[in-house]
XYZ file of C-alpha atoms in Angstrom:
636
model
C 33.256 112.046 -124.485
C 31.500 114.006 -122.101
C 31.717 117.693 -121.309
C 33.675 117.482 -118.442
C 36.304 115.169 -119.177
C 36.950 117.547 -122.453
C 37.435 120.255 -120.330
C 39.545 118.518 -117.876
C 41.907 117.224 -120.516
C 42.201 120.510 -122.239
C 42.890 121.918 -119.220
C 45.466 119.335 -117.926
C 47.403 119.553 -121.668
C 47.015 124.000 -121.119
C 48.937 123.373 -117.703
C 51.622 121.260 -119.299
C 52.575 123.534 -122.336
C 52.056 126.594 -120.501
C 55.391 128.255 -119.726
C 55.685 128.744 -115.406
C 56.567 132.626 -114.902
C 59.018 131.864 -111.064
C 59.153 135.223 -110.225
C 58.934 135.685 -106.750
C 57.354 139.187 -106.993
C 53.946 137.180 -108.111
C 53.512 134.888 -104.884
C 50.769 136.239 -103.005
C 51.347 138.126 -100.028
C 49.092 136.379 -98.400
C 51.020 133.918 -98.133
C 54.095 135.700 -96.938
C 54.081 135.496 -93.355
C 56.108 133.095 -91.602
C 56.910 131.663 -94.923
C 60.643 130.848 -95.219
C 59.891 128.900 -98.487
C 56.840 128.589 -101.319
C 56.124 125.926 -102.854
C 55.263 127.130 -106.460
C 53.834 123.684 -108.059
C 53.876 120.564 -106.678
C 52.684 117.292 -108.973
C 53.043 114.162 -107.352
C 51.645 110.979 -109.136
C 52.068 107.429 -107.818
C 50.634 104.443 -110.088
C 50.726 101.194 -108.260
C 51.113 99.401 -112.088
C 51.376 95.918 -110.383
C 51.945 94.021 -107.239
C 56.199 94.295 -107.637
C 55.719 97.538 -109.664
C 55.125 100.801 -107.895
C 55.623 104.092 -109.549
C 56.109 107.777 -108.281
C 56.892 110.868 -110.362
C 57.695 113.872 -108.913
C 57.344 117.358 -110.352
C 58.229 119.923 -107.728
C 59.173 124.189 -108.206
C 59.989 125.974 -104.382
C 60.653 129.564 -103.986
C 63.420 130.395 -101.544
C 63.029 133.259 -99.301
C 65.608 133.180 -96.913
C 68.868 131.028 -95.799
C 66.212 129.676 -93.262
C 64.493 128.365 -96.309
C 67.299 126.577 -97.950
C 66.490 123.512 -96.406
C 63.279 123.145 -98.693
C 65.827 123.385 -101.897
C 67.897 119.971 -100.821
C 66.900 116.780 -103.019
C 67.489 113.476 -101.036
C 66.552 110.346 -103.446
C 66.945 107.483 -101.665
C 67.539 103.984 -103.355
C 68.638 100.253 -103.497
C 68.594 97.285 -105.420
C 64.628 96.872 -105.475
C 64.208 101.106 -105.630
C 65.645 102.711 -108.945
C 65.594 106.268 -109.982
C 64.693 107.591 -113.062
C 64.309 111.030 -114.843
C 65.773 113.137 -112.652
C 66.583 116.980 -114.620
C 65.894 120.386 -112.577
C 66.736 124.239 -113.310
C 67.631 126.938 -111.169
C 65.919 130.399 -111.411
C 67.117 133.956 -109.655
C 64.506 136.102 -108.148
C 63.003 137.374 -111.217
C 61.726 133.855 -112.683
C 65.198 134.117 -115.012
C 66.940 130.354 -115.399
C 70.672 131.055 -114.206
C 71.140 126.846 -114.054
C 70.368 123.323 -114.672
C 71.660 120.047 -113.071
C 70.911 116.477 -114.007
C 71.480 113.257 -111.992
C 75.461 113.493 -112.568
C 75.319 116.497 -110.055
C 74.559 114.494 -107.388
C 76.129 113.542 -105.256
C 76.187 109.882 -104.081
C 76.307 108.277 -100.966
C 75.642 105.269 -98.406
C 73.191 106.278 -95.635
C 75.342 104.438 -92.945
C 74.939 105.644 -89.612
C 78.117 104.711 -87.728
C 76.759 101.867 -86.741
C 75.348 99.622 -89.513
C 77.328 96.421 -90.522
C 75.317 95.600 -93.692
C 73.014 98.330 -95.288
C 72.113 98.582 -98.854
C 70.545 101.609 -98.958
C 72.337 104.534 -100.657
C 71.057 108.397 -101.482
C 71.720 110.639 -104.176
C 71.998 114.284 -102.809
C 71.572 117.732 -104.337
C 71.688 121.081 -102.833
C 72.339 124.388 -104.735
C 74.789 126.498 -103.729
C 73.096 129.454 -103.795
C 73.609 132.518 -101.787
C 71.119 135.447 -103.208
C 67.541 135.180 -101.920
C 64.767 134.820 -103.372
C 65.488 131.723 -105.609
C 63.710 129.128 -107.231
C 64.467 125.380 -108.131
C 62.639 123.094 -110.232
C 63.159 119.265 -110.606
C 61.806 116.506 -111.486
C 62.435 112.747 -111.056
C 60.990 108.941 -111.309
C 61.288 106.510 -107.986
C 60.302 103.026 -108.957
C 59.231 100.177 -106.389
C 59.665 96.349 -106.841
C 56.504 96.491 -103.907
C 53.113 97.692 -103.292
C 53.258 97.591 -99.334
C 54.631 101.088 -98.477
C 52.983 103.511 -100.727
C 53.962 107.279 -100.513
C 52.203 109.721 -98.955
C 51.529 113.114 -99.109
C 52.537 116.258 -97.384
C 51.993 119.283 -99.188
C 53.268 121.817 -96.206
C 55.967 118.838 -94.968
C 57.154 121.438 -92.205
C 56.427 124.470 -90.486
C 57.518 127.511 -92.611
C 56.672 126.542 -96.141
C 53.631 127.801 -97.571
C 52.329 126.485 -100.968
C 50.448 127.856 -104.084
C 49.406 124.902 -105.772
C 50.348 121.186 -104.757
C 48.368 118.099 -106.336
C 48.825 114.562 -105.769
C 47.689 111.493 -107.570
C 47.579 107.831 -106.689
C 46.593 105.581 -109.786
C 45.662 101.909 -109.735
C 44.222 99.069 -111.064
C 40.106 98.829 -110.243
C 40.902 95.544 -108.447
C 43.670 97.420 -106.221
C 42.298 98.658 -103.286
C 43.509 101.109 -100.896
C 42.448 102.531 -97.235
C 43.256 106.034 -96.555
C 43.545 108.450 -94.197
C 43.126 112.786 -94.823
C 44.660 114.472 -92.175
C 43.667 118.295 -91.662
C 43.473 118.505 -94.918
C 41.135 121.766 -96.497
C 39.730 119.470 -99.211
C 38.687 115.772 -99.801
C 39.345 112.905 -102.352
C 37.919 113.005 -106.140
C 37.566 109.955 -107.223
C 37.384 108.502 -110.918
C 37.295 106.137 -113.125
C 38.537 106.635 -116.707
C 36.592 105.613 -119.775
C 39.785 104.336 -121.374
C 41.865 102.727 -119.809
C 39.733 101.656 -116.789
C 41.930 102.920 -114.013
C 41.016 104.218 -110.857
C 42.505 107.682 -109.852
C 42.248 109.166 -106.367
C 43.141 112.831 -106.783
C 43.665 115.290 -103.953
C 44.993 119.222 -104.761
C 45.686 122.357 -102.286
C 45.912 125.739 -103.609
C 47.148 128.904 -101.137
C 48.071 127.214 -98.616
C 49.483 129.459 -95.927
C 52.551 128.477 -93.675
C 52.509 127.705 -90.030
C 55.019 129.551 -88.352
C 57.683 127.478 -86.572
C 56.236 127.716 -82.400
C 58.499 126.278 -79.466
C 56.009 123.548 -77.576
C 54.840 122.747 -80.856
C 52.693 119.417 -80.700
C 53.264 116.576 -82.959
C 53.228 117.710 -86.997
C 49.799 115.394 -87.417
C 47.642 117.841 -85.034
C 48.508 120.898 -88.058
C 49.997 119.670 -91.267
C 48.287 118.584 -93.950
C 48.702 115.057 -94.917
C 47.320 111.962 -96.923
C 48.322 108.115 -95.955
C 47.658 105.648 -98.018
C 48.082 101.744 -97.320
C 46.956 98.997 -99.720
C 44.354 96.070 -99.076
C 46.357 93.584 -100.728
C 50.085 93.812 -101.809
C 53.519 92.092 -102.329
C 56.619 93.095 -101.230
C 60.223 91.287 -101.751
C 58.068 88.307 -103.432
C 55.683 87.743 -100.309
C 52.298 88.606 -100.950
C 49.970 89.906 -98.176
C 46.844 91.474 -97.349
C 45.771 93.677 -94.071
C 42.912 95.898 -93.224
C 43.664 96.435 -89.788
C 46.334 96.200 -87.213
C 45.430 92.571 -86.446
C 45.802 91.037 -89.673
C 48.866 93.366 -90.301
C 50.112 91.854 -87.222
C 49.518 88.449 -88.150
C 50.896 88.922 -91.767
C 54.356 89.981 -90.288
C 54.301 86.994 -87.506
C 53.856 84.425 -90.142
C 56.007 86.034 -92.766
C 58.762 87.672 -91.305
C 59.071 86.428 -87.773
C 57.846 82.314 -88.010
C 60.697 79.998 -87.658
C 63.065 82.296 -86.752
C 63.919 81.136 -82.936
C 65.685 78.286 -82.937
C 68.826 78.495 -80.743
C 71.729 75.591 -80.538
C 71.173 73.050 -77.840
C 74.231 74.261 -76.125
C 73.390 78.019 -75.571
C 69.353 76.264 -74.518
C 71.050 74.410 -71.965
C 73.267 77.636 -70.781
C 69.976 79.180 -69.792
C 68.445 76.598 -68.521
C 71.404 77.047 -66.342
C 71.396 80.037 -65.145
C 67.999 80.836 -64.377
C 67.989 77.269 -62.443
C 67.048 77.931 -59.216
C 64.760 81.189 -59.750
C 60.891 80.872 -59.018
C 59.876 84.350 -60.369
C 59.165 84.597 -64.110
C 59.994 88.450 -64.031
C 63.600 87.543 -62.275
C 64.148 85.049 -64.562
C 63.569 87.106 -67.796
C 65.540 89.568 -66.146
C 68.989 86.792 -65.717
C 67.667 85.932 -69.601
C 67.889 89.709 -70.484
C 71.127 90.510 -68.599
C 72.551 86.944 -70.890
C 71.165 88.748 -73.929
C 73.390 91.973 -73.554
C 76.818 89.955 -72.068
C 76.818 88.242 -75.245
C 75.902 90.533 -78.347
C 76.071 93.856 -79.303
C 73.917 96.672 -80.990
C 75.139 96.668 -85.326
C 72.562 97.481 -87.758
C 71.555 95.992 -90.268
C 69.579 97.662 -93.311
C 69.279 94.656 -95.743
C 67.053 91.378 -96.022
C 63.162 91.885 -96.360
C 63.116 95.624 -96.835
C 65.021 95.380 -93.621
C 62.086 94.205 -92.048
C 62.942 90.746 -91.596
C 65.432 89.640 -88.578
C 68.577 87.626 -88.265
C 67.749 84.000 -87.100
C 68.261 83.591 -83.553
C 70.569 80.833 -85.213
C 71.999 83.277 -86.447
C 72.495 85.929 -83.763
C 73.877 82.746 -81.579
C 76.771 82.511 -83.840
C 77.566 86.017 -84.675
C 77.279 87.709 -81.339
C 75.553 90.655 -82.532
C 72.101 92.046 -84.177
C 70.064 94.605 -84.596
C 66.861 96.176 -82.929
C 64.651 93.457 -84.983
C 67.185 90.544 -84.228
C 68.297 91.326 -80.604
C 64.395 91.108 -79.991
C 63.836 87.999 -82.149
C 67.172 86.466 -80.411
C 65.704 87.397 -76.766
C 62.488 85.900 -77.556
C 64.170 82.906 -78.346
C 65.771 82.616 -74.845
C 62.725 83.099 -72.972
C 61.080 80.781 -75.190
C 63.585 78.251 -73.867
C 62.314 78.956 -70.505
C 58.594 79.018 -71.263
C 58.423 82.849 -71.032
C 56.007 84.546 -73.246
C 56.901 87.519 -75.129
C 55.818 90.285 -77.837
C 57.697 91.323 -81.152
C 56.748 94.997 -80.815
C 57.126 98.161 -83.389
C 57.380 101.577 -81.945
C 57.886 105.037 -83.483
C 61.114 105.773 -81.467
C 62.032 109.462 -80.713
C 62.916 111.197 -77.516
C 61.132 114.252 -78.476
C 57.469 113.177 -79.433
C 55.605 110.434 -78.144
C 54.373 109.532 -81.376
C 51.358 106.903 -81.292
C 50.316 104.136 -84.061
C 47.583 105.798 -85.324
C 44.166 103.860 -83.708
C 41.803 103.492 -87.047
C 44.429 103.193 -89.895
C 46.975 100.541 -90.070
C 49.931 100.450 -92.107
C 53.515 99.032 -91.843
C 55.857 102.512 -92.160
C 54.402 103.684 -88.926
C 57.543 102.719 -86.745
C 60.914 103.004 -86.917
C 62.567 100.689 -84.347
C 61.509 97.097 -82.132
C 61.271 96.412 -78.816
C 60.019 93.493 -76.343
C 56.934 93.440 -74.231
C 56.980 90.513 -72.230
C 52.806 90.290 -70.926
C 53.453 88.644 -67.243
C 49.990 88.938 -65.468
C 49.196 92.144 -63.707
C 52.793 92.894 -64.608
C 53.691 93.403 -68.265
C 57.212 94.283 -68.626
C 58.614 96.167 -71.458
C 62.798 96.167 -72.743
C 64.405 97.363 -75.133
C 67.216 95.084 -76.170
C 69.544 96.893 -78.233
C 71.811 98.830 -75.829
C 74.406 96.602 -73.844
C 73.981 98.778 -70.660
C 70.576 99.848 -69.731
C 68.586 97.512 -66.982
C 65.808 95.200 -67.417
C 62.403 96.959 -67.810
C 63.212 100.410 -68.591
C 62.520 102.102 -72.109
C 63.277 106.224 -70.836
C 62.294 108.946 -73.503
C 62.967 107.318 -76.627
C 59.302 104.805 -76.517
C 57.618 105.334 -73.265
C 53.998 106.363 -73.103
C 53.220 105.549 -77.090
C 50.722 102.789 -79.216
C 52.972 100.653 -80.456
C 52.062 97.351 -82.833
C 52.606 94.101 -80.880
C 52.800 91.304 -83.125
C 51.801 87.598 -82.291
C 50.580 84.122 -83.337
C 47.406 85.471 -82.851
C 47.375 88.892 -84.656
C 48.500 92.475 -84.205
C 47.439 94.459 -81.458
C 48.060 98.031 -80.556
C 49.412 98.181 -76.993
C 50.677 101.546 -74.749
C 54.249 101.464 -73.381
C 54.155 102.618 -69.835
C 54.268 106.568 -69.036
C 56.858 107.854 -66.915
C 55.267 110.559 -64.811
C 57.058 113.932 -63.800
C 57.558 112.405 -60.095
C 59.240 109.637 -61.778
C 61.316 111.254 -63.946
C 63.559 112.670 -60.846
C 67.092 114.472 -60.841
C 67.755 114.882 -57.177
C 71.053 116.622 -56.067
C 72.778 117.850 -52.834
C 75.935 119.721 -51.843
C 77.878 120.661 -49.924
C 79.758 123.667 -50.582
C 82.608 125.936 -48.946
C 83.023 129.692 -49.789
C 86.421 131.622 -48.421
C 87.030 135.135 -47.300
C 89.030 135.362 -51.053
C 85.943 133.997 -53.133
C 87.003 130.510 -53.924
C 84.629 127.377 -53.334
C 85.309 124.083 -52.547
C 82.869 121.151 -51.950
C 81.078 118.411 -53.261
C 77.791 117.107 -54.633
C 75.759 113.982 -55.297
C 72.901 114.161 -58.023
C 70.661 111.455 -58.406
C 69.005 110.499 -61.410
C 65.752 108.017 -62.112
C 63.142 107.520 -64.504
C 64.122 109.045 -67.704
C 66.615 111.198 -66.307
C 68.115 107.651 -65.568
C 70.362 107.730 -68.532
C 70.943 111.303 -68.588
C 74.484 111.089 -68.274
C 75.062 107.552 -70.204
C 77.075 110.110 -72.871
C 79.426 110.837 -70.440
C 80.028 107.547 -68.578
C 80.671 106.205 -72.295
C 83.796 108.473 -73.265
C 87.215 108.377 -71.420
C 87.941 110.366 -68.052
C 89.633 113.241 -69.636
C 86.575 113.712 -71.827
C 83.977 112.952 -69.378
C 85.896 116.246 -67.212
C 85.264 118.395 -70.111
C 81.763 117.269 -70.448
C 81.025 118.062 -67.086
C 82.558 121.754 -67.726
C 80.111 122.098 -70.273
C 77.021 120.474 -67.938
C 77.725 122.369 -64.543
C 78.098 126.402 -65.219
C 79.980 126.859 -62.163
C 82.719 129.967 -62.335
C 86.242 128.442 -62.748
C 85.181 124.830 -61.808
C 88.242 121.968 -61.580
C 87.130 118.978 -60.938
C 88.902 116.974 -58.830
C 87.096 113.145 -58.483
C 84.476 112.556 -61.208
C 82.354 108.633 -60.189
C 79.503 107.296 -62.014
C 77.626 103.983 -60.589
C 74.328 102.716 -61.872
C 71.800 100.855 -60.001
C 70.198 98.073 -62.554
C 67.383 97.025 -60.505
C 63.718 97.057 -61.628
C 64.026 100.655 -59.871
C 66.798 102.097 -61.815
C 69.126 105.062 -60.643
C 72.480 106.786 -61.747
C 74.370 108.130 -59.246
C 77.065 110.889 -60.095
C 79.632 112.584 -57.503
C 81.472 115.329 -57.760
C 84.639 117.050 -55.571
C 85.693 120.730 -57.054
C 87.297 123.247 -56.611
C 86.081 126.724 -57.677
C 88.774 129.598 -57.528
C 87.206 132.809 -57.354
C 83.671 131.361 -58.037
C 82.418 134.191 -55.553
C 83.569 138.179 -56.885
C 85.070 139.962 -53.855
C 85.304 143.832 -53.381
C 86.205 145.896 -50.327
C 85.330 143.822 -48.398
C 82.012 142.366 -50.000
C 81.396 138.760 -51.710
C 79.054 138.292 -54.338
C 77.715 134.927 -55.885
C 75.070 133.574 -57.431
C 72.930 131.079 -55.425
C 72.263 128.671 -57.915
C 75.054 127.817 -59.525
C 74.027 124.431 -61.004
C 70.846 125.312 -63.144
C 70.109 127.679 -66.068
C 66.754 127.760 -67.503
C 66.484 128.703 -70.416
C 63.606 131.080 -71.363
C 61.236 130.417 -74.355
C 60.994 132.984 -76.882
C 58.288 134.956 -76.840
C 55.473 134.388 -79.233
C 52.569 136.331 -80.758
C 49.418 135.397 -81.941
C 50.346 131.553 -81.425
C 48.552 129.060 -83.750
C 49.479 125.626 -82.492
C 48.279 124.450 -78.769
C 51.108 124.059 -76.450
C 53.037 120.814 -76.277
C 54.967 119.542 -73.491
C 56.470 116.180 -74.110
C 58.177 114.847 -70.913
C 57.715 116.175 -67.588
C 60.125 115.528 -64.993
C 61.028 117.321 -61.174
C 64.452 118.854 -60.251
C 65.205 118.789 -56.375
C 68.149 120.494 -55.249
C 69.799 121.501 -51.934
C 73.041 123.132 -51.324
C 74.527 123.814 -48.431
C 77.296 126.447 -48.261
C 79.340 127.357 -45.067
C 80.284 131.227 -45.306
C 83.333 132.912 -44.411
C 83.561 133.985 -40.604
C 83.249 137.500 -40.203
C 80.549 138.008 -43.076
C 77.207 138.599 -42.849
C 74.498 138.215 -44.971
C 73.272 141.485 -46.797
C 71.008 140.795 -49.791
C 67.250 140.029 -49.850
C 66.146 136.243 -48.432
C 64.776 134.549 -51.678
C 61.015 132.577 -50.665
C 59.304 131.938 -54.040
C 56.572 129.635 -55.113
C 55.002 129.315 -58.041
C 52.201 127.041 -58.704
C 50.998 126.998 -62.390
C 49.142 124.505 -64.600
C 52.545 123.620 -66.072
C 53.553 122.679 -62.612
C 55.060 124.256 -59.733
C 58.710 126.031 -58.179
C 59.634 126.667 -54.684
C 63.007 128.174 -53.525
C 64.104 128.949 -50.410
C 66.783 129.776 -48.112
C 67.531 130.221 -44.726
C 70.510 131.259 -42.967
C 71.923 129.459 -39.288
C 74.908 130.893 -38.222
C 77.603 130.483 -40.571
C 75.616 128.220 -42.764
C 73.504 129.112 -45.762
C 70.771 126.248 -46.766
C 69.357 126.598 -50.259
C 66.801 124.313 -51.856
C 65.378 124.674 -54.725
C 62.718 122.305 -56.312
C 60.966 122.429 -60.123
C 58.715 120.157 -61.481
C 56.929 120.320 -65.369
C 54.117 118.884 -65.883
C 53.829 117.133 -69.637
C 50.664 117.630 -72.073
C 48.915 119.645 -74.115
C 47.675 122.928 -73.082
C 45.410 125.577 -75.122
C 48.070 127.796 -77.141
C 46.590 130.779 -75.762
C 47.839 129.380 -72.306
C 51.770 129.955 -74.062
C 52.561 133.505 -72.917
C 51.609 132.125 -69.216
C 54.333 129.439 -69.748
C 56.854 132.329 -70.667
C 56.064 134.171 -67.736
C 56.661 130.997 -64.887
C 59.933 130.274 -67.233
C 60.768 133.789 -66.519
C 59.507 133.701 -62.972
C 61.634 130.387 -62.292
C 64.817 132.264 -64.546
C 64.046 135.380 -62.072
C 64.461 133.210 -59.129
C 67.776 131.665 -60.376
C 69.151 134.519 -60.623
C 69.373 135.695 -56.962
C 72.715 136.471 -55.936
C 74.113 136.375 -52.602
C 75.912 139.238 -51.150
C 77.919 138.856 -47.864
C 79.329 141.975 -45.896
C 82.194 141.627 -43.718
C 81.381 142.593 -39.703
C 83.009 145.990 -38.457
């Protein structure tokens, strides 16, 4: 045996039996700031022992700072009929490394992971969080998650979030020679050691971290992949729920889930083929009659979920969604496809990484399947490629908003995957437009009424409210609109569903003493519909700055004053023009009639993070201007 390995072993087998001192006094104070938790040792080891057999052990001690760290110290395990959990034991340990508990697997607690919504999910969690009040503390655990796959493969994220700093984390995938893997290091301080061993011939690619400080938590923080470390791994060749597959890139990925998951899938009865035939009869235009197909699709079915099948990766039959009347994201897609199909429309089974508050892209040189979360259609007309998103019963043909727009997403087709870009709304599209029309009295109280206009992604800004009753959508508005003492008197919604989509909400109120009154003097703020807030100030920023949507407020109110008042505060004229975008308000005053208008818009992207404190300052500048208050005199 040579040197080396010797050493290695006897070190590994020192580690083991040595006894871990938890004391929080020892972690370094280097890496103490912005640290809310430490991760003492972290040993994760995954062993892909066969095609249907997929191992990961887990061997984890954090330090607890703070409440703001307590997060770190919850245990989710996550499992279903082909993911079983072994092993699991942990300790608890007060601040000076001294063991004050222990818990096993009966102190979890167990649960479904249904989301309101889902109709069939198999999935269920086992959950464990200390109750644990005095700070520092330290838990220790360990557990076993085994696979009946070799598709998604764990990764690694030693730091998983801002806040948490680490002392030592190591992690270990372990396979066959004949298994091979891609991967992918991601702002990671150190590479891969790779090696084979002597006896038992498996491969072992090893990465480790030691003193790894934490970020500290930023607001217009970019996407976690531009600063966290991380390691993805995705196999060559694998199995998963008894299919075998192989990919190496997004085009062969693409093709493996067309053939497997999606092929034969579309058939619809003869009866609901003939329905559509029917009611696109008559219309020329291919986008007009995907759009009648589309409209069909959401009459008919409704949004459930449905967590179960291939790793819930496979869809309902269109058959099946025919009968039933309902599907979810994968099946409402499938079932749509079907429809158009009838038709001769092409379309696209598309994954995305859905969330309204990253744009978060399929990564361009590393393809793996647990890079989305959610489906949606593209449907590739020339010059014209339309995108929908089929799983909501209300919003038009052709619009996506916040939660996919301007992404990579994985289009899969006969042909092969290919990595396509949802369309970007821009900051001009993305439009809230209001006016009103408002009445102030000698006593203070307001009366009047407004129209707001919303398009782009502010299109289904108020889809929460037109969803609940009329009583609740009044208090909603209360809670929107921080007018003094506002009663609402009419609340209407209408929505526009045309390939240029708009919601259109009006407003009559009443506002007693919205304006304060005093000897003859009436004070009130200008504004009264928008409050910015401010972002908190930041020093020594790490992280560039990250806008994710930008969008443009317009607003004009018009108030008629009380006769026998004149104006006596400053006339507000501000602009602002900044790389993040630009402000105006202004106001002039005609007789007894005070015109206000007021117009914001924010530019998305990324900006250098030593740009931040200049982003603070137009907040404040913008906050500043909101501010102004009106104060009218009455004549002598």
């Amino acid at each position: 045996m040579k040197p080396i390995l010797v050493f290695c072993l006897l070190f590994i087998a020192a580690t083991v039996n040595a006894q871990q001192n938890y004391d929080a006094s020892l972690i370094s104070k280097d890496l103490l700031p912005y640290a809310r938790a430490v991760v003492r040792n972290e040993q994760i080891n995954v062993e892909v022992k066969d095609f249907d057999n997929t191992v990961c052990h887990v061997k984890e001690a954090i330090t607890v700072l703070n409440k703001n760290g307590d997060r770190a110290a919850r245990i989710a395990l996550y499992y279903n009929k082909s993911i079983t959990i072994k092993g699991v034991k942990g300790a608890i340990y007060n601040s000076f490394g001294k063991q004050i508990g222990k818990f096993s697997e009966s102190n979890f607690e167990d649960r479904g992971t249904t989301d309101g919504f889902s109709l069939f999910e198999d999935m269920r969690v086992k959950h464990y969080e200390p109750a644990i009040t005095d700070y520092p503390y330290t838990i220790e655990y360990e557990y076993e998650l085994r696979y009946e796959q070799s598709l998604n493969i764990p990764g690694w994220m030693p730091n998983s979030e801002t806040g948490i700093a680490v002392e030592k984390s190591s992690f270990n995938f372990i396979c066959k020679p004949d298994f091979n893997i891609r991967y992918k290091e991601i702002n990671m301080p150190t590479s891969v050691y790779i090696s084979t061993s002597a006896n038992t011939g498996l491969k072992t690619y090893a990465w480790q971290v030691n003193n790894l400080k934490a970020i500290k938590d930023e607001p217009f923080d970019p996407n976690p992949e531009n600063y966290l470390s991380m390691v993805k791994i995705a196999p060559v060749k694998f199995q998963y729920e008894g299919i075998d597959g192989s990919f190496t890139n997004w085009n062969e990925l693409g093709k493996w889930i067309s053939d497997k998951l999606l092929k034969n899938r579309q058939a619809v009865s003869p009866a609901t083929a003939q329905q559509v035939i029917q009611i696109t009869s008559g219309i020329t235009d291919p986008k007009l009659k995907a759009k009648k197909i589309y409209e069909y699709m959401q009459d008919r079915t409704r949004y459930v979920s449905v967590q179960i099948g291939i790793g819930g990766y496979q869809p309902f039959t269109a058959g099946d969604v025919d009968k039933v009347n309902y599907g979810d994201c994968k099946a409402l897609v499938n079932y749509t496809q079907a429809l158009l199909k009838v038709v001769g429309i092409d379309s696209y089974y598309c994954t995305v990484e859905a969330n309204p508050s990253r744009k978060i892209s399929f990564l361009t040189d590393f393809a793996s399947m647990n890079q989305g979360n959610h489906i949606i259609l593209c449907l590739p007309f020339k010059n014209d490629t339309t995108w929908c998103d089929c799983t909501s019963q209300t919003i038009p043909f052709g619009y996506l908003g916040d939660f996919t727009d301007d992404r990579n997403v994985l289009a899969c087709t006969p042909d092969g995957g290919k990595l396509m870009h949802t369309p970007k709304y821009t900051a001009e599209n993305n439009l809230e437009k209001r006016k009103a029309s408002f009445e102030i009295s000698a006593t203070g109280d307001m009366t009047g009424e407004m129209t707001t206009t919303f398009k782009g992604t502010e299109y289904d800004d108020r889809d929460w409210v037109i969803a609940q009753s009329q009583v609740e959508r009044l208090k909603a508005m209360q809670n929107i609109y921080p007018i003094n003492n506002m009663n609402i008197e009419k609340l209407e919604f209408s929505q526009d569903k045309s390939l240029d989509p708009s919601t259109t909400e009006n407003i009559k109120l009443k506002a007693p003493e919205f304006a304060s009154t005093d000897n003859g003097r009436i004070t009130f703020l200008l504004n009264p519909v928008h409050h910015i807030a401010v972002p908190r100030q930041v020093h020594n920023r790490v992280t560039n700055v990250y806008i994710n949507e930008g969008y443009t407020d317009e607003d004009e109110i018009t108030y008629t004053l009380p006769e026998g008042y004149h104006l006596d505060s400053e006339i507000l004229h501000r602009n602002l023009d900044s790389p993040f975008g630009k402000f105006s308000a202004t106001m002039k005053v005609e007789g007894n009639q005070l015109v206000y208008k007021r117009k914001f818009r924010l530019n998305d992207g990324t900006y250098p993070k030593d740009t931040y404190q200049d982003l603070v300052d137009f907040y404040q500048s913008i906050a500043d201007a909101d501010a102004h208050e009106i104060i009218l005199v009455k004549n002598n």
